[in-house]
CSV table of C-alpha atoms and ligand atoms in Angstrom, one decimal:
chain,number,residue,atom,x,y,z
D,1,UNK,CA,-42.8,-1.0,-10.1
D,2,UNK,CA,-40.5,-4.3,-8.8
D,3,UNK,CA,-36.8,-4.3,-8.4
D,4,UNK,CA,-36.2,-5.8,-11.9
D,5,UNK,CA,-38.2,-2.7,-14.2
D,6,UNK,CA,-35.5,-0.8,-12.3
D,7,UNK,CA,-32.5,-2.0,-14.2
D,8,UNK,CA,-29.7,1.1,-15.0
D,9,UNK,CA,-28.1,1.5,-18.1
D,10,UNK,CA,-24.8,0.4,-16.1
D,11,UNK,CA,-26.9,-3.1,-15.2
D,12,UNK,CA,-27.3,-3.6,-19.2
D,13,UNK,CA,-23.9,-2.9,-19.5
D,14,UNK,CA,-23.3,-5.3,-17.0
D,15,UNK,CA,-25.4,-8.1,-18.4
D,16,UNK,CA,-23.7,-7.6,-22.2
D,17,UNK,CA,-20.3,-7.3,-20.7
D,18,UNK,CA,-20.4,-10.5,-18.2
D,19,UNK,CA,-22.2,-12.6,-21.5
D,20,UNK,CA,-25.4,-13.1,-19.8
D,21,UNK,CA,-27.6,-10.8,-22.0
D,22,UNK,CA,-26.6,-10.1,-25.8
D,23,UNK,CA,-29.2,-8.9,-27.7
D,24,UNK,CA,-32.1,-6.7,-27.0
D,25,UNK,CA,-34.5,-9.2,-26.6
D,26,UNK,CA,-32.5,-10.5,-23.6
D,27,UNK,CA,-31.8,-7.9,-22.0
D,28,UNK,CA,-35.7,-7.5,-22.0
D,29,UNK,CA,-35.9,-11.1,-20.4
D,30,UNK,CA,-33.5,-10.1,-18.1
D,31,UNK,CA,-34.6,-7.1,-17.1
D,32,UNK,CA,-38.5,-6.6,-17.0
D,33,UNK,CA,-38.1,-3.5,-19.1
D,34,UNK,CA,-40.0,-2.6,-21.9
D,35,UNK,CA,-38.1,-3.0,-26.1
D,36,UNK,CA,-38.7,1.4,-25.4
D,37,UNK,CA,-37.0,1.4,-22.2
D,38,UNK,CA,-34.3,-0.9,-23.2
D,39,UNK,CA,-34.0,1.0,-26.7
D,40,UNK,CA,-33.1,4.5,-24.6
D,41,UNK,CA,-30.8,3.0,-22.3
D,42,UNK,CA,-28.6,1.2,-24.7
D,43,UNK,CA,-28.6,4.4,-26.8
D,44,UNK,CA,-27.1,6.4,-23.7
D,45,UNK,CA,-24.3,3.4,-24.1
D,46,UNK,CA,-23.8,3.9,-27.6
D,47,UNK,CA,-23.8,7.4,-27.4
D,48,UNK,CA,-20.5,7.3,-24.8
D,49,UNK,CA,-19.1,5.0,-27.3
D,50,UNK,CA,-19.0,1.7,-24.8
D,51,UNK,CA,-21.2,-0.6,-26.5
D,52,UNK,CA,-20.9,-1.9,-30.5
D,53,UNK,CA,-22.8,-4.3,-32.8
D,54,UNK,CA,-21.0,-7.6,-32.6
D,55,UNK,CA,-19.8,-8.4,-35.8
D,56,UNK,CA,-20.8,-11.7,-35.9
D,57,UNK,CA,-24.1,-10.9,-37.0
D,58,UNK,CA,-28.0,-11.1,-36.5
D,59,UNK,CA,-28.7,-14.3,-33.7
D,60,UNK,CA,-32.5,-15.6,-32.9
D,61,UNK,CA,-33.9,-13.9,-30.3
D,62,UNK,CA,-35.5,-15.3,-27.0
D,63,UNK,CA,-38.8,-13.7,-27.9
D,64,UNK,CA,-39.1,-14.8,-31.4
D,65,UNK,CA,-39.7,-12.6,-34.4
D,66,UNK,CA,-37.0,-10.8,-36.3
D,67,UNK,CA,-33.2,-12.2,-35.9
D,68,UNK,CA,-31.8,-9.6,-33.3
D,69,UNK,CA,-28.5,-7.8,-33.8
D,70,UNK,CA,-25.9,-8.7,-31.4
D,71,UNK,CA,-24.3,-6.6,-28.6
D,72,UNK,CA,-20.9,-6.1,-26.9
D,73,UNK,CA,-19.2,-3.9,-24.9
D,74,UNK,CA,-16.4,-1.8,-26.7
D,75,UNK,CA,-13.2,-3.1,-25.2
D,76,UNK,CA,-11.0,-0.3,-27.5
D,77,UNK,CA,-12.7,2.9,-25.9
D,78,UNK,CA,-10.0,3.2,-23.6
D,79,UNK,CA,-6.5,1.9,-22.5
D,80,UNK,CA,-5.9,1.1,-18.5
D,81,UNK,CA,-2.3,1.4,-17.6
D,82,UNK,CA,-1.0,-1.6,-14.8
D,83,UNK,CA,2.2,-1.4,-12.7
D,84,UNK,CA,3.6,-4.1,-10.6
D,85,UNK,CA,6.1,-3.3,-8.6
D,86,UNK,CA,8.4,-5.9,-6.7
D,87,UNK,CA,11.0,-5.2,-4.5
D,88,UNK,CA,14.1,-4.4,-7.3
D,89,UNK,CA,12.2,-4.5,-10.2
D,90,UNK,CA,8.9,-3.7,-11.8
D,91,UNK,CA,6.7,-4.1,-14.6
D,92,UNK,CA,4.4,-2.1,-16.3
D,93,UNK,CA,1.8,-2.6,-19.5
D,94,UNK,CA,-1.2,-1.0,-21.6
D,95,UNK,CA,-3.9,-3.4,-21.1
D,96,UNK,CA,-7.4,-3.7,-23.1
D,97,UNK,CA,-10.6,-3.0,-21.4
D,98,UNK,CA,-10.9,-6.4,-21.4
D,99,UNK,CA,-7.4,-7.7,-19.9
D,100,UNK,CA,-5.3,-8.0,-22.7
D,101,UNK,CA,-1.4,-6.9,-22.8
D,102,UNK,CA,-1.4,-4.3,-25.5
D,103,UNK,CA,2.2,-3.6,-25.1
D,104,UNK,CA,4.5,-4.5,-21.4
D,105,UNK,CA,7.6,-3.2,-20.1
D,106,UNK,CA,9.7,-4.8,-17.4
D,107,UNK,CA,13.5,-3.5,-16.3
D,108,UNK,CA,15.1,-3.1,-12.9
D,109,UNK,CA,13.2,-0.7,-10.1
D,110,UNK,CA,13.8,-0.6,-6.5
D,111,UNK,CA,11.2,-0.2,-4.4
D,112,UNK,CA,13.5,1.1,-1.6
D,113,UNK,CA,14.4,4.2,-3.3
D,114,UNK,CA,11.3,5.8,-2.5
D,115,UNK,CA,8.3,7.0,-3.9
D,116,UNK,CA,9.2,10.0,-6.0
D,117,UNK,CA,11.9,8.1,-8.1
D,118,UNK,CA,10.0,5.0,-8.9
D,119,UNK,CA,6.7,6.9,-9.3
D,120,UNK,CA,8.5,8.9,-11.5
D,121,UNK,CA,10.4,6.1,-13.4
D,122,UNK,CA,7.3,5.0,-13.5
D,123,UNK,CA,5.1,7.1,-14.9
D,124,UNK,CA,8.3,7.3,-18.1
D,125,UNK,CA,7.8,4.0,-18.8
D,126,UNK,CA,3.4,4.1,-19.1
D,127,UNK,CA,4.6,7.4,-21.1
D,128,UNK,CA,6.6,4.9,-24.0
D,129,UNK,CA,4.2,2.3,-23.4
D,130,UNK,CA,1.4,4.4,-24.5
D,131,UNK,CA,3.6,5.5,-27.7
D,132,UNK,CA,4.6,2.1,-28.3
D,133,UNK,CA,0.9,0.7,-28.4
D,134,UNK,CA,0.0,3.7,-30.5
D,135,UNK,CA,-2.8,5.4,-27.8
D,136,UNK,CA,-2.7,8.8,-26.8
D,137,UNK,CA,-2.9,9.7,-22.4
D,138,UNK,CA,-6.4,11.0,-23.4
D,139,UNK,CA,-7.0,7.2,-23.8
D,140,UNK,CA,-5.9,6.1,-20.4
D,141,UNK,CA,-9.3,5.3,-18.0
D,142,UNK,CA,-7.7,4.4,-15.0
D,143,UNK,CA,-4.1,3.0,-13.5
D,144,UNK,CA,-3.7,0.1,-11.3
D,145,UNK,CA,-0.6,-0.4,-9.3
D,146,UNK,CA,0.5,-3.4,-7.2
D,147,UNK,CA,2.7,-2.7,-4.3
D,148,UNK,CA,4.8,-5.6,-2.1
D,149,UNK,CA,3.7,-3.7,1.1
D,150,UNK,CA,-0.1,-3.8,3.1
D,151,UNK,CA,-2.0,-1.0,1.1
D,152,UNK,CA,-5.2,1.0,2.8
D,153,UNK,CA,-7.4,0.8,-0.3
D,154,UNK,CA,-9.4,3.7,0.4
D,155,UNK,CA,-7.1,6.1,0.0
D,156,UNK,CA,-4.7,4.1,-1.9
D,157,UNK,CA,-1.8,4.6,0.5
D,158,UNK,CA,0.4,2.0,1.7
D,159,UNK,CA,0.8,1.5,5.4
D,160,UNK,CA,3.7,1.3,7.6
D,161,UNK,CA,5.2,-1.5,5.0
D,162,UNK,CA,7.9,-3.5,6.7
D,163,UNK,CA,10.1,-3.1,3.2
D,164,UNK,CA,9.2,0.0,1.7
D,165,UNK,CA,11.2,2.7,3.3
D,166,UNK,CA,9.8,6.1,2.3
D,167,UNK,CA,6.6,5.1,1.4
D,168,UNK,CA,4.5,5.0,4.5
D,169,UNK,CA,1.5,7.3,3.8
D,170,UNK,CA,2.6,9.0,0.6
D,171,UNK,CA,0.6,9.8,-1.8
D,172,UNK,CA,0.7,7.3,-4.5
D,173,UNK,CA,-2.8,8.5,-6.5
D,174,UNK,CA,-2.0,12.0,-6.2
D,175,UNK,CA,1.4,11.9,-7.9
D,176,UNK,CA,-0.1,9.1,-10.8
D,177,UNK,CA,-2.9,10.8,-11.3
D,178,UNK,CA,-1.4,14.2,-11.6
D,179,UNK,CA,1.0,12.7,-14.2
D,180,UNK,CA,-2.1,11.1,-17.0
D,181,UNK,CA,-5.6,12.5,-15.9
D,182,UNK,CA,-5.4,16.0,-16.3
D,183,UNK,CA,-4.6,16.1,-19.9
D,184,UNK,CA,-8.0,15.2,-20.7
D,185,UNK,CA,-9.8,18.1,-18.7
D,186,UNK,CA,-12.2,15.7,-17.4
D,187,UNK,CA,-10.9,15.7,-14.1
D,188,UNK,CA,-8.0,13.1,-12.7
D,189,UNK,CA,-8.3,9.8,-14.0
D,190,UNK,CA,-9.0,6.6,-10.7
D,191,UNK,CA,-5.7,4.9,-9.2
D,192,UNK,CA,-6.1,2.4,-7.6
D,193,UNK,CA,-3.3,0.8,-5.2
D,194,UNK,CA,-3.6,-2.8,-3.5
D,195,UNK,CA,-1.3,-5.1,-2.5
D,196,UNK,CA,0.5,-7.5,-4.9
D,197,UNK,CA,-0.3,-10.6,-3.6
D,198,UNK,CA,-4.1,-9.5,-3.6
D,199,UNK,CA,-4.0,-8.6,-7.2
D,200,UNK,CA,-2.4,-11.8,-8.6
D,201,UNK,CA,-4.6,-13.6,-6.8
D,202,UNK,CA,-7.7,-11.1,-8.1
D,203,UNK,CA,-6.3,-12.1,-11.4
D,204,UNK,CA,-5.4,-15.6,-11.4
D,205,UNK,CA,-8.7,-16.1,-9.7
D,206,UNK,CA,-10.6,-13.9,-12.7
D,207,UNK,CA,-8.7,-15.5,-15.6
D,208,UNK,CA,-8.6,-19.2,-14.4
D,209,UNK,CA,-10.6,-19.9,-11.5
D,210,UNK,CA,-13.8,-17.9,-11.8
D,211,UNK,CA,-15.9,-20.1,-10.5
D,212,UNK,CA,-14.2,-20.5,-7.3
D,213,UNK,CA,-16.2,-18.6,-4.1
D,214,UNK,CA,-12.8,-19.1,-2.1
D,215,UNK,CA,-9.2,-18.7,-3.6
D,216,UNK,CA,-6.0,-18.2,-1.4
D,217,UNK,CA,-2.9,-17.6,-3.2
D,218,UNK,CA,0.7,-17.3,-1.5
D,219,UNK,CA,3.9,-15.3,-3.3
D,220,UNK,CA,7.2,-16.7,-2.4
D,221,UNK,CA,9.8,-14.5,-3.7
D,222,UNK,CA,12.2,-12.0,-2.2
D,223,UNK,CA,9.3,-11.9,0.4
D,224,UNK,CA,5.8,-13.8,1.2
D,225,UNK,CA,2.1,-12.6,0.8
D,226,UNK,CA,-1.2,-13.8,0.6
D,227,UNK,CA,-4.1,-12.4,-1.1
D,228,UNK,CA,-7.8,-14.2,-0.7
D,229,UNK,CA,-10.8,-14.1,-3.1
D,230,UNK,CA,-13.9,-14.2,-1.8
D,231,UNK,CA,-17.0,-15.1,-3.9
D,232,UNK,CA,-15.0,-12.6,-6.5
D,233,UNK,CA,-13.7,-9.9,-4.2
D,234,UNK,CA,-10.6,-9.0,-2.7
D,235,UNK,CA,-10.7,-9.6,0.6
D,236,UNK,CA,-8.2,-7.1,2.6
D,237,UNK,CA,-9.7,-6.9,6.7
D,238,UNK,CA,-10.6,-3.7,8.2
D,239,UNK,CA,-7.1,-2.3,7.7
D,240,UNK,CA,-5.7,-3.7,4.6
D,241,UNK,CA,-3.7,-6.1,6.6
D,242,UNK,CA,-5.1,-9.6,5.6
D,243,UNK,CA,-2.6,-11.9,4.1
D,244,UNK,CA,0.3,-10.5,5.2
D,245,UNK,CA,1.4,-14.1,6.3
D,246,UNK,CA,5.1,-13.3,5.8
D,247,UNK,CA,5.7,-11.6,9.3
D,248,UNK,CA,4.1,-14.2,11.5
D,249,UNK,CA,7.1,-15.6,13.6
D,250,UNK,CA,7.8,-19.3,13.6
D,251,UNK,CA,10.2,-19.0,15.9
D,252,UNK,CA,14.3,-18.9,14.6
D,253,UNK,CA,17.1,-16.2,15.2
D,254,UNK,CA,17.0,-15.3,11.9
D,255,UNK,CA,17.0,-11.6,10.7
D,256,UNK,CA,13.5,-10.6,8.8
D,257,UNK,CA,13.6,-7.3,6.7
D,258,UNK,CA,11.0,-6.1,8.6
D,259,UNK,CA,13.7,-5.4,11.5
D,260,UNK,CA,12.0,-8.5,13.5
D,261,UNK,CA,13.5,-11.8,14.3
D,262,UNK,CA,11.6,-15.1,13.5
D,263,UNK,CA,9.2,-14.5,10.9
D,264,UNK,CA,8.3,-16.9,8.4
D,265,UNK,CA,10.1,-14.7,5.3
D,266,UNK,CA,12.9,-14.7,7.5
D,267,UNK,CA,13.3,-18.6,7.0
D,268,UNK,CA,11.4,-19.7,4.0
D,269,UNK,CA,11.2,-16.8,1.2
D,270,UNK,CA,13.5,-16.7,-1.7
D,271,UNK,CA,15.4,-14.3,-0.3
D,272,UNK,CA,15.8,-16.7,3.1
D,273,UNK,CA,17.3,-19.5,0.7
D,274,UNK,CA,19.5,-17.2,-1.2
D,275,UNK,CA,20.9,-16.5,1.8
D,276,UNK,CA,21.3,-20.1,2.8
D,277,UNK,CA,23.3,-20.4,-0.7
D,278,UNK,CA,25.3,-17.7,-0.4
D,279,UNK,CA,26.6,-19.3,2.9
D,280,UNK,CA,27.5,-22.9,1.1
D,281,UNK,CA,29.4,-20.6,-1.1
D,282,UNK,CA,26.7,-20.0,-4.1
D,283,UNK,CA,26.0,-17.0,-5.9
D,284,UNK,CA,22.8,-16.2,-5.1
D,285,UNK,CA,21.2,-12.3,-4.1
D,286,UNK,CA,17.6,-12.7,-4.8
D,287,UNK,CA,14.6,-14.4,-4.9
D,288,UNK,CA,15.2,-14.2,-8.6
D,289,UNK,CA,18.5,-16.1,-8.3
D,290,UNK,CA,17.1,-18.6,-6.6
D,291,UNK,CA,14.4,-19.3,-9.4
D,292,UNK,CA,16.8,-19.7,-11.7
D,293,UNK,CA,19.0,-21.9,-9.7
D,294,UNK,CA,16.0,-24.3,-9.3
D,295,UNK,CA,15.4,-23.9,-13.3
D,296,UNK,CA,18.5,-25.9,-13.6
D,297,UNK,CA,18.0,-28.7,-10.9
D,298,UNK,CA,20.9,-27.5,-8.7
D,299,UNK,CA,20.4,-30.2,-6.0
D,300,UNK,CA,21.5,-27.7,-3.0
D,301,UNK,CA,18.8,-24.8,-4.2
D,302,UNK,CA,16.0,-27.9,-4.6
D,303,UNK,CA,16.3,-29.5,-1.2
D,304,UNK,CA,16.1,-26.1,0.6
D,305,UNK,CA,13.4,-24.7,-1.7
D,306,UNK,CA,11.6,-28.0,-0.3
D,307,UNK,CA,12.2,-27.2,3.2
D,308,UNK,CA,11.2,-23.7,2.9
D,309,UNK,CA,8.0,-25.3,1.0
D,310,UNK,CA,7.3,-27.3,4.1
D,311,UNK,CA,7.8,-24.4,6.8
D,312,UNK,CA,5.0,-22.4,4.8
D,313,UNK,CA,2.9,-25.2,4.6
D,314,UNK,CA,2.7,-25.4,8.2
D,315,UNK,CA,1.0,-22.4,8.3
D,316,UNK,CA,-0.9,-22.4,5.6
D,317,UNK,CA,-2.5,-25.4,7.8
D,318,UNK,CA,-3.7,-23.1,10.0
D,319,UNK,CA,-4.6,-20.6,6.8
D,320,UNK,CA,-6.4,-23.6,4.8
D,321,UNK,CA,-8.4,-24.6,8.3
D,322,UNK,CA,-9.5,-21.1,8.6
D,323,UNK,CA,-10.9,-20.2,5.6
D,324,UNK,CA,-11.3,-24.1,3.8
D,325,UNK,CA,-10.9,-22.3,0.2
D,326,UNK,CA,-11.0,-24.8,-2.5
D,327,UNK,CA,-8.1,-23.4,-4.4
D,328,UNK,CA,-4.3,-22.5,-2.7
D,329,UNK,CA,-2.3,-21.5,-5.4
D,330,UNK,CA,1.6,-20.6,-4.9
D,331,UNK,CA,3.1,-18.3,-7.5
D,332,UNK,CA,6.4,-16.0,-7.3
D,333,UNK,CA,10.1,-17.3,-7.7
D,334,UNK,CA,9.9,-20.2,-5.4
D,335,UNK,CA,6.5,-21.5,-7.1
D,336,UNK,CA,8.0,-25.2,-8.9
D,337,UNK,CA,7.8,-28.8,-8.0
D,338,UNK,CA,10.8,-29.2,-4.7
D,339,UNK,CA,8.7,-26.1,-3.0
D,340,UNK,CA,5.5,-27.7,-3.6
D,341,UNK,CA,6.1,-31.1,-2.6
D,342,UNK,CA,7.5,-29.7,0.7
D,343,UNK,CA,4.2,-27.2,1.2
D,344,UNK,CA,2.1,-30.5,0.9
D,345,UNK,CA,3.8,-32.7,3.0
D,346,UNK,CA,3.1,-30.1,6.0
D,347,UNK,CA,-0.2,-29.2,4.9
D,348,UNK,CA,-2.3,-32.4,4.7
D,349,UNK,CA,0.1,-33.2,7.9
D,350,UNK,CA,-1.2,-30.8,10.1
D,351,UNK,CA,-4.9,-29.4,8.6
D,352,UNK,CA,-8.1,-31.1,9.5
D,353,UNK,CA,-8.7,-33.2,6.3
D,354,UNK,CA,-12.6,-31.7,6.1
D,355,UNK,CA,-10.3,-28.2,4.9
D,356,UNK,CA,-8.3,-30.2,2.6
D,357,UNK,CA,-10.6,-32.7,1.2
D,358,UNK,CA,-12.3,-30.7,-1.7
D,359,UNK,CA,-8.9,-28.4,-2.0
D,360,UNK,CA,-6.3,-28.4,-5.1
D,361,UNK,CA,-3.0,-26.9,-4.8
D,362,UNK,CA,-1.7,-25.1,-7.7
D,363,UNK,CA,0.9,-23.6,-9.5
D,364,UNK,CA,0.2,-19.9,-11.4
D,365,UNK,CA,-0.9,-19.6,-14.7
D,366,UNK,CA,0.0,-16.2,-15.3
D,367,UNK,CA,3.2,-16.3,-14.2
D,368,UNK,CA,4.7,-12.6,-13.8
D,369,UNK,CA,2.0,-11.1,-15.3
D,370,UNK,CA,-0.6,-11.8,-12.5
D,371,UNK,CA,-0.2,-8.8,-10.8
D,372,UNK,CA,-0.5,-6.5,-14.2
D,373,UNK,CA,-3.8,-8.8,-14.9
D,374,UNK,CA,-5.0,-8.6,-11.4
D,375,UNK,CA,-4.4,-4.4,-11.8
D,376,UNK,CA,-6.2,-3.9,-15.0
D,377,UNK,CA,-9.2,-6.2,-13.9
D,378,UNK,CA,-9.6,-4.1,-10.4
D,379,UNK,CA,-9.6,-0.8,-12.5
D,380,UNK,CA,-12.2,-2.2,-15.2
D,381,UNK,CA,-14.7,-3.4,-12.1
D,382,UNK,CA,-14.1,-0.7,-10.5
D,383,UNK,CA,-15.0,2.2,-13.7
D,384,UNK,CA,-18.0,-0.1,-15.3
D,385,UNK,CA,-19.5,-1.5,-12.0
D,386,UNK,CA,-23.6,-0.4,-12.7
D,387,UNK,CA,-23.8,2.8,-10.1
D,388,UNK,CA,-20.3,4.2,-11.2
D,389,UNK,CA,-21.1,3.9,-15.0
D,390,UNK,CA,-24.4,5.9,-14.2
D,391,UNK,CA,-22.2,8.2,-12.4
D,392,UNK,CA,-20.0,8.9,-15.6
D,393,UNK,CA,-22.6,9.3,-18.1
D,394,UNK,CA,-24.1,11.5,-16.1
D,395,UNK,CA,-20.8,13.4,-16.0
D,396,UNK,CA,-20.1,12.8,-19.6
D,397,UNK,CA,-24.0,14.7,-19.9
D,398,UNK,CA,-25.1,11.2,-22.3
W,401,ZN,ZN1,9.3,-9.9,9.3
């Protein structure tokens, strides 16, 4: 028998799901199984109710004969629910299986009043956001939450996050979980928990860049991140650390969050130049306030947004000569054209031009709803990747 006569149902689901196989014929081709073989596994898809006729009709097939019927994976099955929390306010939605917003909340949420009262603030608004898209919890397949704090993704606990008092080691899954999966007697449904700056850059690199084996993208709000894609997964180091950019000291007397002195959020986040505006007398608490100060060309918030820009361009230098991705992307409040200019000038400055030759710089294209993509994507990977999906038919007894 080779490798390819070996294909799971979950690798059919796979190839219908990604585009690459459509109709039974294909996934024959595809495959090296026989029309019987093919026949039985899709039926074990149909049966769980995750695969449909497309309705566009019958296509010719690869292997001539008969017009074939077309297939695609049911993307209204089930609902995930994605969180996003930032550090004083969050977000939440009802996504599609296959990444659409179905219905999105966002309101003020602070991230330093603990676990139990934002989980549980939380877990209120997926309760109206369910109600509002018209879905039942019995719907929900899995919740992904983005956190502004390193995250180990094994056991989906954040770890010893420089702004997230209360939260070191709490049980984040438990408490979700406990709140959706139960209802459904089939046990408690996944959470997972990664980083923010990891999901939007998941999801920017899924939605607009999918093609790209190396993506690096850098949040500049209240705080900075980094999150890095990796021929299409996350990649996090041993401990969840990677990225975490915004604690490397670049040398200043300034105050960090983190209780440090020095670190490049300390100087050059949005929450660094609010300071910096507050001081010339401007009202300004937040990396939010900051945005919106640049949104109207205030000549004071744009030249230090621009030298912030250039201070994190000189380490994303050393980020860019390091791992020579071929997109950078900046996103989060401080993401416009004064921070930009100032990350470039630095960057081609003081990289090796072999890391910078083949590279763009971008702006997101999400915007805010990054993280809530990146959230939903991990959670549909995660639930339909081939051996899991042969794991829950199994359980489902299809
Ligand atoms: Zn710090």
């Amino acid at each position: 028998m080779t490798e390819r006569s070996q294909a799971r149902a979950g690798d059919l689901l796979e190839l219908v799901r990604s585009g690459r196989a459509t109709t039974r014929g294909a996934l024959q081709q595809a495959t090296g199984l026989s029309r019987a073989t093919v026949g039985q596994r899709l039926d074990r898809l149909f049966r769980a109710g995750w695969l449909r006729e497309g309705a566009g009709g019958p296509v010719d097939s690869p292997l001539g004969g008969r017009p074939s019927i077309t297939l695609e994976f049911d993307d209204e099955h089930a609902v995930v629910l994605a969180g996003d929390l930032d550090t004083r306010h969050a977000r939440a939605a009802v996504l599609s299986l296959t990444g659409e917003i179905v219905a999105e909340h966002t309101g003020p949420l602070a991230v330093e009043d603990g676990p139990e009262a934002v989980l549980g603030e939380l877990g209120g608004w997926f309760a109206q956001l369910l109600e509002k898209a018209g879905r039942p919890a019995e719907a929900v397949c899995g919740i992904g939450l983005a956190v502004p704090g390193p995250v180990d993704s094994e056991s989906g606990r954040v770890v010893q996050p420089p702004i997230m008092p209360g939260w070191d080691g709490y049980d984040i899954r438990a408490r979700l979980a406990g709140a959706f999966g139960d209802r459904t007697g089939a046990g408690p449904v996944p959470v997972l928990v990664d980083n923010d700056a990891n999901l939007m850059a998941y999801g920017e690199q899924r939605a607009g860049y999918p093609d790209s084996s190396a993506f690096v993208l850098v949040k500049v709000s209240t705080g900075i991140g980094a999150g890095v894609v990796v021929d299409g997964s996350i990649y996090r180091g041993i401990d969840g650390g990677a990225g975490d950019i915004g604690h490397i000291r670049v040398g200043s007397d300034a105050l960090c969050r983190c209780g440090s002195h020095g670190c490049l959020a300390a100087v050059a986040s949005g929450g660094a130049v609010a300071r910096r505006l507050r001081e010339a007398g401007l009202p300004a608490a937040s990396g939010a306030d900051v945005r919106d100060l640049l949104a109207a060309g205030h000549p004071e918030a744009l030249g230090l947004a621009r030298e912030a820009g250039r201070q994190v361009g000189d380490v994303l230098a050393t980020v860019v000569t390091l791992l020579n991705p071929g997109v950078l992307m900046i996103a989060g409040d401080l993401a416009g054209t004064a921070f930009l200019t100032g990350v470039r000038e630095l960057l081609y400055q003081r990289a090796l031009p072999r890391s910078t030759a083949h590279l763009e710089v971008v702006t997101s294209r999400l915007g805010e709803r990054a993280g809530l993509v990146g959230a939903g994507a991990l959670v549909v990977e995660y639930l339909y990747a081939p051996q899991r999906v042969e794991e829950r038919l199994r359980a489902m007894g299809v």
